[in-house]
Amino acid sequence: MSRWPGWWARARDRKSVAENSVTVVHSGPDGDDGFLTYKVTEEKDFKHRMSIADFEWANDDAWRDLWIYVTRLDLVDQIEDDVSLDDPVTWLFEDPRVVRTKDVFDEIWLRLVDVPRMLQARTYGAAEPVVIGVRDRLLPANDGCYRVSPDGAERVEEQADLTIPVDLLGAVYLGDTTFSQLAAAKRISGTRLRDADALFAVDRKPYCGTFF
């Protein structure tokens, strides 16, 4: 998601002044490539808690260096941040038990309105082609079979290897959920599940990071 000027004025500039927060920018060989914004509040027994409001990075070096910065600040007893479920922050510490998950909540909701266009818009992993049957009760134009391969996706008049409703297609589209997981839960049926998983696989779970 892009952040328009009004977002920066409301969420960063005015809010930062009102909440007395701090913004730190990381610069690499090619210029600025990450930043975070945080504030520190005092709680009981003179304990201090840091709340990270925004944490964005363009590469692993920026991510790691910014985490090292906040963990080395004096007089901070606890750091809170919203991260993706597969964020590797745990492995920054010799004792991974110091990192705890306080809560898990929804961050991205996705509903595919134009299935042919959306399937054509993304890239796919290395696997044999799979024909996916899509069912959409609200938008019948999306109903049909789509042949997905490493070269892309196209609508076809073929028998589907597996069938999936459009709401669950939104779950697998970004790679957060696999076809095999849905089949194990009896939410979808069909064959060629491993090939479908490989086609839609991603290196990192989807994470937005911008409230909307």
C-alpha positions as a Python dict, from the first residue, in 0.01 Angstrom:
ca = {
    (1, 'M'): (0, 0, 0),
    (2, 'S'): (119, 350, -75),
    (3, 'R'): (88, 620, 190),
    (4, 'W'): (-59, 941, 57),
    (5, 'P'): (46, 1285, 194),
    (6, 'G'): (-261, 1308, 415),
    (7, 'W'): (-168, 982, 586),
    (8, 'W'): (174, 1115, 680),
    (9, 'A'): (28, 1442, 807),
    (10, 'R'): (-226, 1267, 1028),
    (11, 'A'): (-54, 950, 1138),
    (12, 'R'): (306, 1062, 1163),
    (13, 'D'): (354, 1438, 1180),
    (14, 'R'): (64, 1548, 1403),
    (15, 'K'): (44, 1226, 1603),
    (16, 'S'): (418, 1217, 1668),
    (17, 'V'): (411, 1566, 1816),
    (18, 'A'): (100, 1494, 2025),
    (19, 'E'): (234, 1167, 2166),
    (20, 'N'): (596, 1277, 2198),
    (21, 'S'): (715, 984, 1989),
    (22, 'V'): (1055, 934, 1830),
    (23, 'T'): (1137, 838, 1470),
    (24, 'V'): (1465, 667, 1381),
    (25, 'V'): (1583, 632, 1020),
    (26, 'H'): (1825, 367, 895),
    (27, 'S'): (2054, 450, 605),
    (28, 'G'): (2239, 190, 400),
    (29, 'P'): (2480, 205, 103),
    (30, 'D'): (2198, 316, -128),
    (31, 'G'): (2041, 570, 108),
    (32, 'D'): (1754, 557, 356),
    (33, 'D'): (1610, 205, 364),
    (34, 'G'): (1416, 174, 689),
    (35, 'F'): (1262, 357, 981),
    (36, 'L'): (1069, 304, 1300),
    (37, 'T'): (861, 526, 1526),
    (38, 'Y'): (818, 456, 1896),
    (39, 'K'): (724, 609, 2228),
    (40, 'V'): (818, 512, 2584),
    (41, 'T'): (576, 524, 2877),
    (42, 'E'): (645, 480, 3248),
    (43, 'E'): (441, 220, 3434),
    (44, 'K'): (441, 69, 3783),
    (45, 'D'): (760, 40, 3986),
    (46, 'F'): (941, 277, 3750),
    (47, 'K'): (924, 24, 3467),
    (48, 'H'): (930, 160, 3114),
    (49, 'R'): (749, 13, 2814),
    (50, 'M'): (833, 96, 2453),
    (51, 'S'): (550, 79, 2200),
    (52, 'I'): (658, 66, 1835),
    (53, 'A'): (395, 235, 1622),
    (54, 'D'): (558, 193, 1282),
    (55, 'F'): (840, -31, 1161),
    (56, 'E'): (925, -50, 790),
    (57, 'W'): (1235, -177, 614),
    (58, 'A'): (1353, -250, 262),
    (59, 'N'): (1614, -517, 339),
    (60, 'D'): (1735, -749, 614),
    (61, 'D'): (2021, -521, 722),
    (62, 'A'): (1783, -235, 796),
    (63, 'W'): (1546, -465, 983),
    (64, 'R'): (1823, -612, 1199),
    (65, 'D'): (1999, -283, 1273),
    (66, 'L'): (1676, -111, 1378),
    (67, 'W'): (1594, -396, 1616),
    (68, 'I'): (1946, -379, 1762),
    (69, 'Y'): (1898, -6, 1816),
    (70, 'V'): (1575, -36, 2017),
    (71, 'T'): (1696, -331, 2225),
    (72, 'R'): (2003, -135, 2337),
    (73, 'L'): (1816, 171, 2465),
    (74, 'D'): (1862, 231, 2838),
    (75, 'L'): (1579, 213, 3094),
    (76, 'V'): (1342, 18, 2867),
    (77, 'D'): (1205, -298, 3028),
    (78, 'Q'): (960, -413, 2764),
    (79, 'I'): (920, -360, 2388),
    (80, 'E'): (589, -414, 2208),
    (81, 'D'): (548, -435, 1830),
    (82, 'D'): (305, -583, 1578),
    (83, 'V'): (484, -832, 1352),
    (84, 'S'): (393, -1107, 1110),
    (85, 'L'): (361, -1461, 1244),
    (86, 'D'): (685, -1572, 1078),
    (87, 'D'): (893, -1266, 1170),
    (88, 'P'): (1243, -1391, 1267),
    (89, 'V'): (1283, -1145, 1557),
    (90, 'T'): (1304, -1437, 1803),
    (91, 'W'): (1639, -1538, 1655),
    (92, 'L'): (1799, -1203, 1734),
    (93, 'F'): (1824, -1307, 2099),
    (94, 'E'): (2045, -1572, 2261),
    (95, 'D'): (1742, -1669, 2471),
    (96, 'P'): (1439, -1679, 2237),
    (97, 'R'): (1207, -1706, 2539),
    (98, 'V'): (1236, -1333, 2595),
    (99, 'V'): (1008, -1290, 2291),
    (100, 'R'): (644, -1369, 2365),
    (101, 'T'): (327, -1351, 2155),
    (102, 'K'): (70, -1143, 2341),
    (103, 'D'): (-214, -1170, 2088),
    (104, 'V'): (-292, -1279, 1732),
    (105, 'F'): (-530, -1070, 1522),
    (106, 'D'): (-642, -1014, 1164),
    (107, 'E'): (-436, -770, 963),
    (108, 'I'): (-531, -829, 598),
    (109, 'W'): (-872, -918, 458),
    (110, 'L'): (-877, -1001, 88),
    (111, 'R'): (-1174, -1059, -141),
    (112, 'L'): (-1097, -1125, -509),
    (113, 'V'): (-1347, -923, -715),
    (114, 'D'): (-1192, -994, -1057),
    (115, 'V'): (-1055, -1348, -1031),
    (116, 'P'): (-910, -1375, -1387),
    (117, 'R'): (-723, -1048, -1353),
    (118, 'M'): (-597, -1123, -1003),
    (119, 'L'): (-472, -1468, -1095),
    (120, 'Q'): (-290, -1321, -1394),
    (121, 'A'): (-136, -1045, -1179),
    (122, 'R'): (75, -1261, -948),
    (123, 'T'): (373, -1489, -1006),
    (124, 'Y'): (387, -1861, -933),
    (125, 'G'): (640, -2113, -812),
    (126, 'A'): (789, -2413, -988),
    (127, 'A'): (536, -2697, -1019),
    (128, 'E'): (325, -2881, -1272),
    (129, 'P'): (19, -2687, -1395),
    (130, 'V'): (-301, -2723, -1192),
    (131, 'V'): (-657, -2650, -1305),
    (132, 'I'): (-845, -2473, -1026),
    (133, 'G'): (-1223, -2448, -1024),
    (134, 'V'): (-1348, -2128, -861),
    (135, 'R'): (-1700, -2083, -723),
    (136, 'D'): (-1838, -1734, -654),
    (137, 'R'): (-2207, -1707, -561),
    (138, 'L'): (-2199, -1327, -546),
    (139, 'L'): (-2014, -1262, -874),
    (140, 'P'): (-2096, -1548, -1116),
    (141, 'A'): (-1859, -1403, -1378),
    (142, 'N'): (-1574, -1538, -1165),
    (143, 'D'): (-1710, -1893, -1181),
    (144, 'G'): (-1499, -2120, -1396),
    (145, 'C'): (-1178, -2315, -1427),
    (146, 'Y'): (-833, -2157, -1437),
    (147, 'R'): (-512, -2327, -1544),
    (148, 'V'): (-229, -2205, -1318),
    (149, 'S'): (134, -2273, -1409),
    (150, 'P'): (476, -2112, -1353),
    (151, 'D'): (405, -1912, -1671),
    (152, 'G'): (83, -1755, -1536),
    (153, 'A'): (-290, -1822, -1524),
    (154, 'E'): (-568, -1839, -1782),
    (155, 'R'): (-933, -1939, -1796),
    (156, 'V'): (-984, -2280, -1959),
    (157, 'E'): (-1261, -2522, -2048),
    (158, 'E'): (-1111, -2820, -1866),
    (159, 'Q'): (-1199, -3039, -1573),
    (160, 'A'): (-1079, -2895, -1243),
    (161, 'D'): (-815, -3075, -1037),
    (162, 'L'): (-950, -2904, -729),
    (163, 'T'): (-1240, -2671, -649),
    (164, 'I'): (-1234, -2375, -412),
    (165, 'P'): (-1486, -2102, -316),
    (166, 'V'): (-1373, -1747, -380),
    (167, 'D'): (-1342, -1655, -11),
    (168, 'L'): (-1089, -1932, 48),
    (169, 'L'): (-911, -1843, -276),
    (170, 'G'): (-848, -1506, -109),
    (171, 'A'): (-682, -1693, 180),
    (172, 'V'): (-438, -1883, -43),
    (173, 'Y'): (-380, -1602, -293),
    (174, 'L'): (-116, -1423, -83),
    (175, 'G'): (48, -1749, 26),
    (176, 'D'): (-51, -1735, 393),
    (177, 'T'): (-264, -2051, 371),
    (178, 'T'): (-210, -2364, 161),
    (179, 'F'): (-453, -2575, -36),
    (180, 'S'): (-341, -2879, 162),
    (181, 'Q'): (-437, -2712, 490),
    (182, 'L'): (-783, -2631, 358),
    (183, 'A'): (-826, -2986, 227),
    (184, 'A'): (-722, -3131, 564),
    (185, 'A'): (-997, -2923, 724),
    (186, 'K'): (-1245, -3048, 459),
    (187, 'R'): (-1299, -2692, 333),
    (188, 'I'): (-1205, -2784, -27),
    (189, 'S'): (-1182, -3104, -229),
    (190, 'G'): (-975, -3230, -519),
    (191, 'T'): (-632, -3357, -618),
    (192, 'R'): (-291, -3210, -708),
    (193, 'L'): (-278, -3028, -375),
    (194, 'R'): (102, -3036, -343),
    (195, 'D'): (147, -2884, -688),
    (196, 'A'): (-107, -2614, -603),
    (197, 'D'): (77, -2542, -277),
    (198, 'A'): (408, -2507, -463),
    (199, 'L'): (259, -2276, -725),
    (200, 'F'): (119, -2035, -464),
    (201, 'A'): (410, -2062, -217),
    (202, 'V'): (585, -1744, -93),
    (203, 'D'): (908, -1683, 100),
    (204, 'R'): (744, -1470, 369),
    (205, 'K'): (389, -1459, 499),
    (206, 'P'): (190, -1153, 382),
    (207, 'Y'): (210, -850, 607),
    (208, 'C'): (66, -505, 537),
    (209, 'G'): (203, -286, 817),
    (210, 'T'): (-17, 11, 726),
    (211, 'F'): (-347, 58, 909),
    (212, 'F'): (-641, 123, 677),
}
